[in-house]
PDB file of C-alpha atoms in Angstrom:
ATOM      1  CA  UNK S   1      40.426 -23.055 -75.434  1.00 47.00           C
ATOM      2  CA  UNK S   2      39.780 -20.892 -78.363  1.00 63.00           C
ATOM      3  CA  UNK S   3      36.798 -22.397 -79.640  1.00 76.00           C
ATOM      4  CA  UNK S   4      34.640 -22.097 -76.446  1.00 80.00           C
ATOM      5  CA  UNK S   5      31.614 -20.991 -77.646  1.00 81.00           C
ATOM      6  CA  UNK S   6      30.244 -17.640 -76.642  1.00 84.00           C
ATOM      7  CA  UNK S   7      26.014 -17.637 -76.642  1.00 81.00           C
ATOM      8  CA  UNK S   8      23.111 -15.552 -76.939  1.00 78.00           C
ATOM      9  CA  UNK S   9      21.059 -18.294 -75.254  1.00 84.00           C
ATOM     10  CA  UNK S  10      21.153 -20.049 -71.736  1.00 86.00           C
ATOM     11  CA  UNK S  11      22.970 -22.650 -71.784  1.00 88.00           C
ATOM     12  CA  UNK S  12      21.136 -25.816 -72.239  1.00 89.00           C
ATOM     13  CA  UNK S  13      21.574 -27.298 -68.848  1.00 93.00           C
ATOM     14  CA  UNK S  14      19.576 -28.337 -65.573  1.00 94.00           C
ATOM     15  CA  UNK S  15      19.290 -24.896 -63.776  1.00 93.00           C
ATOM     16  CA  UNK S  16      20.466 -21.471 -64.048  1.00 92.00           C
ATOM     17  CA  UNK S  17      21.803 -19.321 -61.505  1.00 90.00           C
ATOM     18  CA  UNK S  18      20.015 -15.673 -61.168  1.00 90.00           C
ATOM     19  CA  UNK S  19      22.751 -13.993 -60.157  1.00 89.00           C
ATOM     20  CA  UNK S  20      25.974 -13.660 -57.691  1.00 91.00           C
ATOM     21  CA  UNK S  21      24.528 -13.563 -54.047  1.00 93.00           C
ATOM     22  CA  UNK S  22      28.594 -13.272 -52.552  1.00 94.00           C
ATOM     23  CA  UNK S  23      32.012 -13.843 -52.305  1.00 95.00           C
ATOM     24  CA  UNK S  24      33.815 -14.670 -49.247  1.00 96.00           C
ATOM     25  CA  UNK S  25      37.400 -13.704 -48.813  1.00 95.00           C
ATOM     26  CA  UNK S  26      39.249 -15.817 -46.115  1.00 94.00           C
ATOM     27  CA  UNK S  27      40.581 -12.508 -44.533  1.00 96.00           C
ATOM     28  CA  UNK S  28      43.521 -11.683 -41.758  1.00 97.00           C
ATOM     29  CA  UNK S  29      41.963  -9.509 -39.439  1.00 97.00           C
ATOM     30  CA  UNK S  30      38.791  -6.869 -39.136  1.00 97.00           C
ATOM     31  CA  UNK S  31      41.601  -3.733 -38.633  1.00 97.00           C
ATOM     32  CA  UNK S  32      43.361  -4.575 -41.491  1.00 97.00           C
ATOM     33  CA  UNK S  33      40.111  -5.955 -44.063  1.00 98.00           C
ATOM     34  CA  UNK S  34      38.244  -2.987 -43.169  1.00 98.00           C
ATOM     35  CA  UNK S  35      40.911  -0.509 -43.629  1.00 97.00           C
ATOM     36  CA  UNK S  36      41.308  -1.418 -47.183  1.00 98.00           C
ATOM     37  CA  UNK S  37      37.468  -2.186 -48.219  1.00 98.00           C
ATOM     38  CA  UNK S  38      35.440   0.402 -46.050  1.00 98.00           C
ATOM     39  CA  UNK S  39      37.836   3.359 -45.085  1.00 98.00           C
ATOM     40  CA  UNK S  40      39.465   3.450 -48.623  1.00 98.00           C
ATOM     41  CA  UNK S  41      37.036   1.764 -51.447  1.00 98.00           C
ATOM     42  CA  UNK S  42      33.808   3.030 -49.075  1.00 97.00           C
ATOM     43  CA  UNK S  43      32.261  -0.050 -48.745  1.00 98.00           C
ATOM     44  CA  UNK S  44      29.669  -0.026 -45.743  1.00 97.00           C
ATOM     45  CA  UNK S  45      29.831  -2.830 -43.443  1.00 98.00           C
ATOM     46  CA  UNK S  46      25.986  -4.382 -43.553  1.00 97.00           C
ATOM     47  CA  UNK S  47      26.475  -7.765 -41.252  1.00 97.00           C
ATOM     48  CA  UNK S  48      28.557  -8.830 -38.471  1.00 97.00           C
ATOM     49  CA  UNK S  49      28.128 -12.236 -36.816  1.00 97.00           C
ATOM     50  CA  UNK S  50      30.517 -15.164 -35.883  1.00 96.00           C
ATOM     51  CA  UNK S  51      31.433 -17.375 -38.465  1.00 95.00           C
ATOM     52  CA  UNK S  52      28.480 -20.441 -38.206  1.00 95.00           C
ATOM     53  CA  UNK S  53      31.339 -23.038 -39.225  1.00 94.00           C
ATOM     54  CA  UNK S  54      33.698 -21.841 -36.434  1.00 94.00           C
ATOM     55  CA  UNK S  55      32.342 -19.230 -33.864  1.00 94.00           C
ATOM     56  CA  UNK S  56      36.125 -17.865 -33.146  1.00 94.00           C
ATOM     57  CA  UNK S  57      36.199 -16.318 -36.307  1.00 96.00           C
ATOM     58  CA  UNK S  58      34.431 -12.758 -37.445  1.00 97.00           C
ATOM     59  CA  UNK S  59      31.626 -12.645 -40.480  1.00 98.00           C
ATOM     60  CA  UNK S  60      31.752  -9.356 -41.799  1.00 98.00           C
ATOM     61  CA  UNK S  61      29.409  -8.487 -44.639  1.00 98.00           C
ATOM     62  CA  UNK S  62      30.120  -5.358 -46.950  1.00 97.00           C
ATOM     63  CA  UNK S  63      27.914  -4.086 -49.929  1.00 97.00           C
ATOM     64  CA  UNK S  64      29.988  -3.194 -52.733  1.00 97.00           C
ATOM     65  CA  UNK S  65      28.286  -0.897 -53.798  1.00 95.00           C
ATOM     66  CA  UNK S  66      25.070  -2.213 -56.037  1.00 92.00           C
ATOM     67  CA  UNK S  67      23.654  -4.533 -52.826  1.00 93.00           C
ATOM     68  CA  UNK S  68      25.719  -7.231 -54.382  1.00 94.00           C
ATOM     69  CA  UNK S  69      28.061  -8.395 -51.509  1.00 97.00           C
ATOM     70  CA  UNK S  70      31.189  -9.555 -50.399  1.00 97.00           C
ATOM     71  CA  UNK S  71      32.107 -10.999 -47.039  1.00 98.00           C
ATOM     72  CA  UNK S  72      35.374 -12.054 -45.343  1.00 97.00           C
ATOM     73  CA  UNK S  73      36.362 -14.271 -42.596  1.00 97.00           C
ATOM     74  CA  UNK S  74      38.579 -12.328 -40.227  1.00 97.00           C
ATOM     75  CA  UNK S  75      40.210 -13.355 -36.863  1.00 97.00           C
ATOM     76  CA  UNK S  76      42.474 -11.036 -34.298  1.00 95.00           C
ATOM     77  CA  UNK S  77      45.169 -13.466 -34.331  1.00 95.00           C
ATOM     78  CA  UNK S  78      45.558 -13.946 -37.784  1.00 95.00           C
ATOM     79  CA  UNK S  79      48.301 -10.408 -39.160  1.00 95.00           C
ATOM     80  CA  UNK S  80      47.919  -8.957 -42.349  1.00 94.00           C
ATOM     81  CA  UNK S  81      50.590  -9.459 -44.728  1.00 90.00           C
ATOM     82  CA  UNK S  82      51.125  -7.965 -48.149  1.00 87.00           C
ATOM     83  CA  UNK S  83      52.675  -9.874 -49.947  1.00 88.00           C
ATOM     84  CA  UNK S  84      51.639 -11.025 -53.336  1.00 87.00           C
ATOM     85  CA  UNK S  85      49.870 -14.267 -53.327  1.00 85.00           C
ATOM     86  CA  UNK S  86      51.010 -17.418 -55.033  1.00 85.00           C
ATOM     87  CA  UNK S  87      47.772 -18.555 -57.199  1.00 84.00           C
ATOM     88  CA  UNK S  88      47.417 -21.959 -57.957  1.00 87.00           C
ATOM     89  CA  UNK S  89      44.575 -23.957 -59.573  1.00 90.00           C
ATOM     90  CA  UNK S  90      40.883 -23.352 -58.067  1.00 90.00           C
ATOM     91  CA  UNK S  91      42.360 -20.611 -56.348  1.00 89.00           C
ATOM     92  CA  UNK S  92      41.345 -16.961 -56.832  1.00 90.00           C
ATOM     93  CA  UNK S  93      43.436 -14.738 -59.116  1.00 92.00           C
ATOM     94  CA  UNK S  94      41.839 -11.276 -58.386  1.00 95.00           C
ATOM     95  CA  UNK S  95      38.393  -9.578 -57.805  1.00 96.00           C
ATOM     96  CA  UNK S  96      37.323  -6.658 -60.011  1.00 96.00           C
ATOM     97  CA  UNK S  97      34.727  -3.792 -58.327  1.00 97.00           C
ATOM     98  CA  UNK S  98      33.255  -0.858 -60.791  1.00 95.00           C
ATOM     99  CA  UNK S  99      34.047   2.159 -59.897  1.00 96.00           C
ATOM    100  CA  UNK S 100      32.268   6.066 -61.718  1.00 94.00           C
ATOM    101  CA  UNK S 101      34.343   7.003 -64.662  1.00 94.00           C
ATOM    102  CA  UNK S 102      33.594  10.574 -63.869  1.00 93.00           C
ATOM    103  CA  UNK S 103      35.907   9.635 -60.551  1.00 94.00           C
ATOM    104  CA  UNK S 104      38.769   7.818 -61.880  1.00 94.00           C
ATOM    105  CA  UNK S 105      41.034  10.482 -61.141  1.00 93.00           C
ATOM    106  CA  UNK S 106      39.730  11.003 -57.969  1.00 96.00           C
ATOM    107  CA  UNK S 107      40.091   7.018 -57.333  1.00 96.00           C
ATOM    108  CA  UNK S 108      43.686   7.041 -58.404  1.00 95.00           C
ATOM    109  CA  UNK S 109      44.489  10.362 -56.153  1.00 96.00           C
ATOM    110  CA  UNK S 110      42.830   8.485 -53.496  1.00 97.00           C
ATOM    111  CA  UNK S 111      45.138   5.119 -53.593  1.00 97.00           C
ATOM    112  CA  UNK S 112      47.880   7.390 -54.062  1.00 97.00           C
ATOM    113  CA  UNK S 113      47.495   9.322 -50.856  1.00 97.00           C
ATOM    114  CA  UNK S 114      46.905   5.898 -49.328  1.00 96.00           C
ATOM    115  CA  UNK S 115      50.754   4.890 -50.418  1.00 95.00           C
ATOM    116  CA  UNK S 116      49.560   2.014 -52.548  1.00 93.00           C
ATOM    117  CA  UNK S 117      51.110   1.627 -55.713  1.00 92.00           C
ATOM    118  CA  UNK S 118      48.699   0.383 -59.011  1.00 95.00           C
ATOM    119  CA  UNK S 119      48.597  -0.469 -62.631  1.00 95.00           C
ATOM    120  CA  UNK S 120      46.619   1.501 -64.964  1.00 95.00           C
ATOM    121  CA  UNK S 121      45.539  -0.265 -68.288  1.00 93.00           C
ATOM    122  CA  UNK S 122      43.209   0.310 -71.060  1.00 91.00           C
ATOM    123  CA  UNK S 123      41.792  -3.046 -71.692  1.00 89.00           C
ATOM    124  CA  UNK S 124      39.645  -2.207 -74.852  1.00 85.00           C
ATOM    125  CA  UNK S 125      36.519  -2.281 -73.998  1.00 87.00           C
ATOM    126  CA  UNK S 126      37.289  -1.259 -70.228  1.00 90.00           C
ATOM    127  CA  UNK S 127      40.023   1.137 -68.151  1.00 92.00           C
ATOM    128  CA  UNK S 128      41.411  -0.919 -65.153  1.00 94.00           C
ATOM    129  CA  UNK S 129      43.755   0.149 -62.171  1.00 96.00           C
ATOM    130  CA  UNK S 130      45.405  -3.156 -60.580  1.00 96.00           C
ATOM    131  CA  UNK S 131      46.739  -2.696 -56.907  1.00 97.00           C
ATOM    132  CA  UNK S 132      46.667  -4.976 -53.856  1.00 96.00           C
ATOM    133  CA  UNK S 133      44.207  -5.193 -50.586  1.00 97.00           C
ATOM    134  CA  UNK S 134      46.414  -5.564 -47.384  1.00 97.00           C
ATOM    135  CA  UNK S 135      46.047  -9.030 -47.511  1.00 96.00           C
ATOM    136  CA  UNK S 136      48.454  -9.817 -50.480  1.00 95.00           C
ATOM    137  CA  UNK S 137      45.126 -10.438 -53.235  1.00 96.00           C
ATOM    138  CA  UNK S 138      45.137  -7.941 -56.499  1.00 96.00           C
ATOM    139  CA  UNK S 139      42.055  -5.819 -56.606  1.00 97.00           C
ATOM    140  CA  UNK S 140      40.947  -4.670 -60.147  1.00 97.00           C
ATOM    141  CA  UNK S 141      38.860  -0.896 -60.093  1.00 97.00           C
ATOM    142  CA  UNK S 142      37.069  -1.218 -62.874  1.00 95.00           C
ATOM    143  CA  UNK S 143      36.014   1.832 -65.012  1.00 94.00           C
ATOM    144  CA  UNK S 144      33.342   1.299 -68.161  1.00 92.00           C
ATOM    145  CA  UNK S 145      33.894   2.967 -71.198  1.00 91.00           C
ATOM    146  CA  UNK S 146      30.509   2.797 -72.218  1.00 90.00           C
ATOM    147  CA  UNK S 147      27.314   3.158 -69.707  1.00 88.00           C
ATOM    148  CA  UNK S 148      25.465   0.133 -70.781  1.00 90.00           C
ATOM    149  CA  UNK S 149      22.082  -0.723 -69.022  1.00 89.00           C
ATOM    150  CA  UNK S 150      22.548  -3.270 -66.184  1.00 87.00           C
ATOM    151  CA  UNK S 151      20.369  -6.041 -68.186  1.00 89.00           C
ATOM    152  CA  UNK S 152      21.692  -5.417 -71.694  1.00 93.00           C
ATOM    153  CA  UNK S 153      25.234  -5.898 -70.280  1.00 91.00           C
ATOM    154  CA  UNK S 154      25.783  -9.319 -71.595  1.00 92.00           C
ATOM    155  CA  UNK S 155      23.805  -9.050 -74.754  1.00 93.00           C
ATOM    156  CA  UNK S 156      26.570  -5.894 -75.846  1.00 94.00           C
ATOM    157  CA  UNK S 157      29.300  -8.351 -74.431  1.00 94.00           C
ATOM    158  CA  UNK S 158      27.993 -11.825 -76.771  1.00 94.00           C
ATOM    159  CA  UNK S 159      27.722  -9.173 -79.575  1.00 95.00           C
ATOM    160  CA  UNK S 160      31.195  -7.392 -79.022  1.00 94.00           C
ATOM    161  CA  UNK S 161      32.418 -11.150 -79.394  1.00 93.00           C
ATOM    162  CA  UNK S 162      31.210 -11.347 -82.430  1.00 94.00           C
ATOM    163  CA  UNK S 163      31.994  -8.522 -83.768  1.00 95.00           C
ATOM    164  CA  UNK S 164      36.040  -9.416 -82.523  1.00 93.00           C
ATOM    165  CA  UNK S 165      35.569 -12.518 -84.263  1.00 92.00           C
ATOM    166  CA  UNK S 166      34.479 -11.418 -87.799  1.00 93.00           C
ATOM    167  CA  UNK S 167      37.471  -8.479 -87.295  1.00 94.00           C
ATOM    168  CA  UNK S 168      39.726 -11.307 -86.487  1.00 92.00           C
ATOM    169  CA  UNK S 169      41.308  -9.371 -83.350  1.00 91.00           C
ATOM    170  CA  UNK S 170      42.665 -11.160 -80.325  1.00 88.00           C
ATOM    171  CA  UNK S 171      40.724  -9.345 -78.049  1.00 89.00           C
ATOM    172  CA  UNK S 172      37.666  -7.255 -77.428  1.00 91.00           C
ATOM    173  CA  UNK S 173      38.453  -3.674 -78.345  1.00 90.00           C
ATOM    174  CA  UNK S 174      36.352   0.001 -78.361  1.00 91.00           C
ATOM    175  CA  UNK S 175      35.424  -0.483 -82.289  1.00 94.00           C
ATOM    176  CA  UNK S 176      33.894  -4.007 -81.495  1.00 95.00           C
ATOM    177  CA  UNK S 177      31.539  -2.334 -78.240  1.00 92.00           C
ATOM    178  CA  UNK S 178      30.957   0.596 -80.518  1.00 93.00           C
ATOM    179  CA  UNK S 179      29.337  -2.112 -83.294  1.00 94.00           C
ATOM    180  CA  UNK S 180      27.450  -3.938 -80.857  1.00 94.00           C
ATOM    181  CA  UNK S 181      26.255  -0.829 -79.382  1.00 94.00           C
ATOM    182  CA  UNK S 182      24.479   0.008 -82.677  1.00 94.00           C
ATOM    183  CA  UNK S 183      23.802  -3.689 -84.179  1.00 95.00           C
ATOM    184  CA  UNK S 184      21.583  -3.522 -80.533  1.00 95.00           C
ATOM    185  CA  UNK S 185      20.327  -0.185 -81.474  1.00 94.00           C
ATOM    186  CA  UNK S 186      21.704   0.959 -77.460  1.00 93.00           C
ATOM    187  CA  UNK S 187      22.594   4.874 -77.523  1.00 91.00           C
ATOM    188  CA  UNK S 188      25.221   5.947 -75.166  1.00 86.00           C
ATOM    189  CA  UNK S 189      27.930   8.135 -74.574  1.00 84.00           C
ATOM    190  CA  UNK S 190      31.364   7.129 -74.135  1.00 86.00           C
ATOM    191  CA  UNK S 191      32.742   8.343 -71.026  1.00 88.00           C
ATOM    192  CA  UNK S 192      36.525  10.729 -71.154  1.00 84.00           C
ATOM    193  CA  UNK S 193      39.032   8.324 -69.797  1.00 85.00           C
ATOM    194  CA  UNK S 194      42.664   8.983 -69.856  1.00 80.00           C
ATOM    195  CA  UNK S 195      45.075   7.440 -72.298  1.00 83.00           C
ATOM    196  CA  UNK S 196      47.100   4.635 -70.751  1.00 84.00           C
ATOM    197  CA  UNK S 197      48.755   1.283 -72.082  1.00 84.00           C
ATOM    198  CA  UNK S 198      46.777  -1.743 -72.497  1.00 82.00           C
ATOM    199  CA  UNK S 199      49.152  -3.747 -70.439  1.00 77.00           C
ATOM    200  CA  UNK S 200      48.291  -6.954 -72.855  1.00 77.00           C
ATOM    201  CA  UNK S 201      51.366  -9.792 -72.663  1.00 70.00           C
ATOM    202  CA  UNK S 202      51.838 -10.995 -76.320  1.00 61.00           C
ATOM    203  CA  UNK S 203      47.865 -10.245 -77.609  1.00 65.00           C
ATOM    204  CA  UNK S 204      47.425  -8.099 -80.409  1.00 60.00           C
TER     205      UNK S 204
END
């Protein structure tokens, strides 16, 4: 739907969320989901309990990094398995964590040495490496180009939108941030990432 409006305002309706509380992965086993979240991406592990809807199953709760968390189901008799997964309708296609431009390198080194293969992509307003947890789902490591405040994040998004719009491009690019950086009168540096493809199928 290309005429899904994009808004400065909250939407008109009869509550509004404050923010994402979690995500919960249905996960093979703790060995295998902790391998990939805590020993490589670093995440600590903040909660263990049984899962309250069936106590034969593990809870584990990790912080991602900004006390926003992400939790997974996890059982001993359930093997990992790496295969891509088959995505259908309602279910998810990937989850994206942010990771310090000043360590992309460092990041890619890092899933390197860990024999995991990735995508690197410029994606205009964003640098993104694509590889896959040990459970089969793709995990985006998201890099910003710009480092835009925390609460003016959507405000630069709704305005790089706009500025897409009136350049008639098919997709957000570093010329439409740039503009809404300075139509918001937001001062910041972009941060030295290295030149890659954008990876787009059929966009201009």
């Amino acid at each position: 739907m290309s005429d899904v409006p994009v808004d400065d305002e909250l939407p008109d309706s009869p509550m509004h969320t404050t923010g994402t509380d979690h995500i919960t992965i249905w996960g093979s086993n703790a060995e295998s989901v902790l391998d990939f979240y805590r020993d490589l991406l670093g995440m600590r592990v903040v909660l263990r309990q049984p899962n309250l809807d069936d106590p034969d199953q593990t809870h584990l709760f990790l912080d991602t990094g900004d006390g926003r968390i992400i939790t997974f189901f996890v059982s001993d008799d359930r093997p990992a398995n790496r295969r891509p997964q088959q995505t259908t309708t309602g279910g998810v296609h990937h989850l994206a964590f942010s990771v310090d431009p000043e360590e992309f390198q460092e990041v890619k080194a890092a899933l390197e040495a860990d024999g995991r293969g990735y995508n690197e992509f410029d994606r205009g307003i964003f640098h993104s490496l694509y590889t896959r947890d040990n459970d089969g789902l793709i995990i985006e490591l998201a890099a910003d180009k710009y480092e835009i405040p925390e609460d003016r994040r959507a405000d630069v998004l709704v305005a790089a939108q706009r500025h897409r719009e009136q350049a008639g491009a098919e997709y957000a690019k570093e010329e439409h941030m740039e503009a809404a950086l300075e139509e918001l009168g937001i001062e910041v540096d972009p941060h030295d990432l290295s030149e890659a493809a954008s990876g787009v199928g059929g966009v201009e």
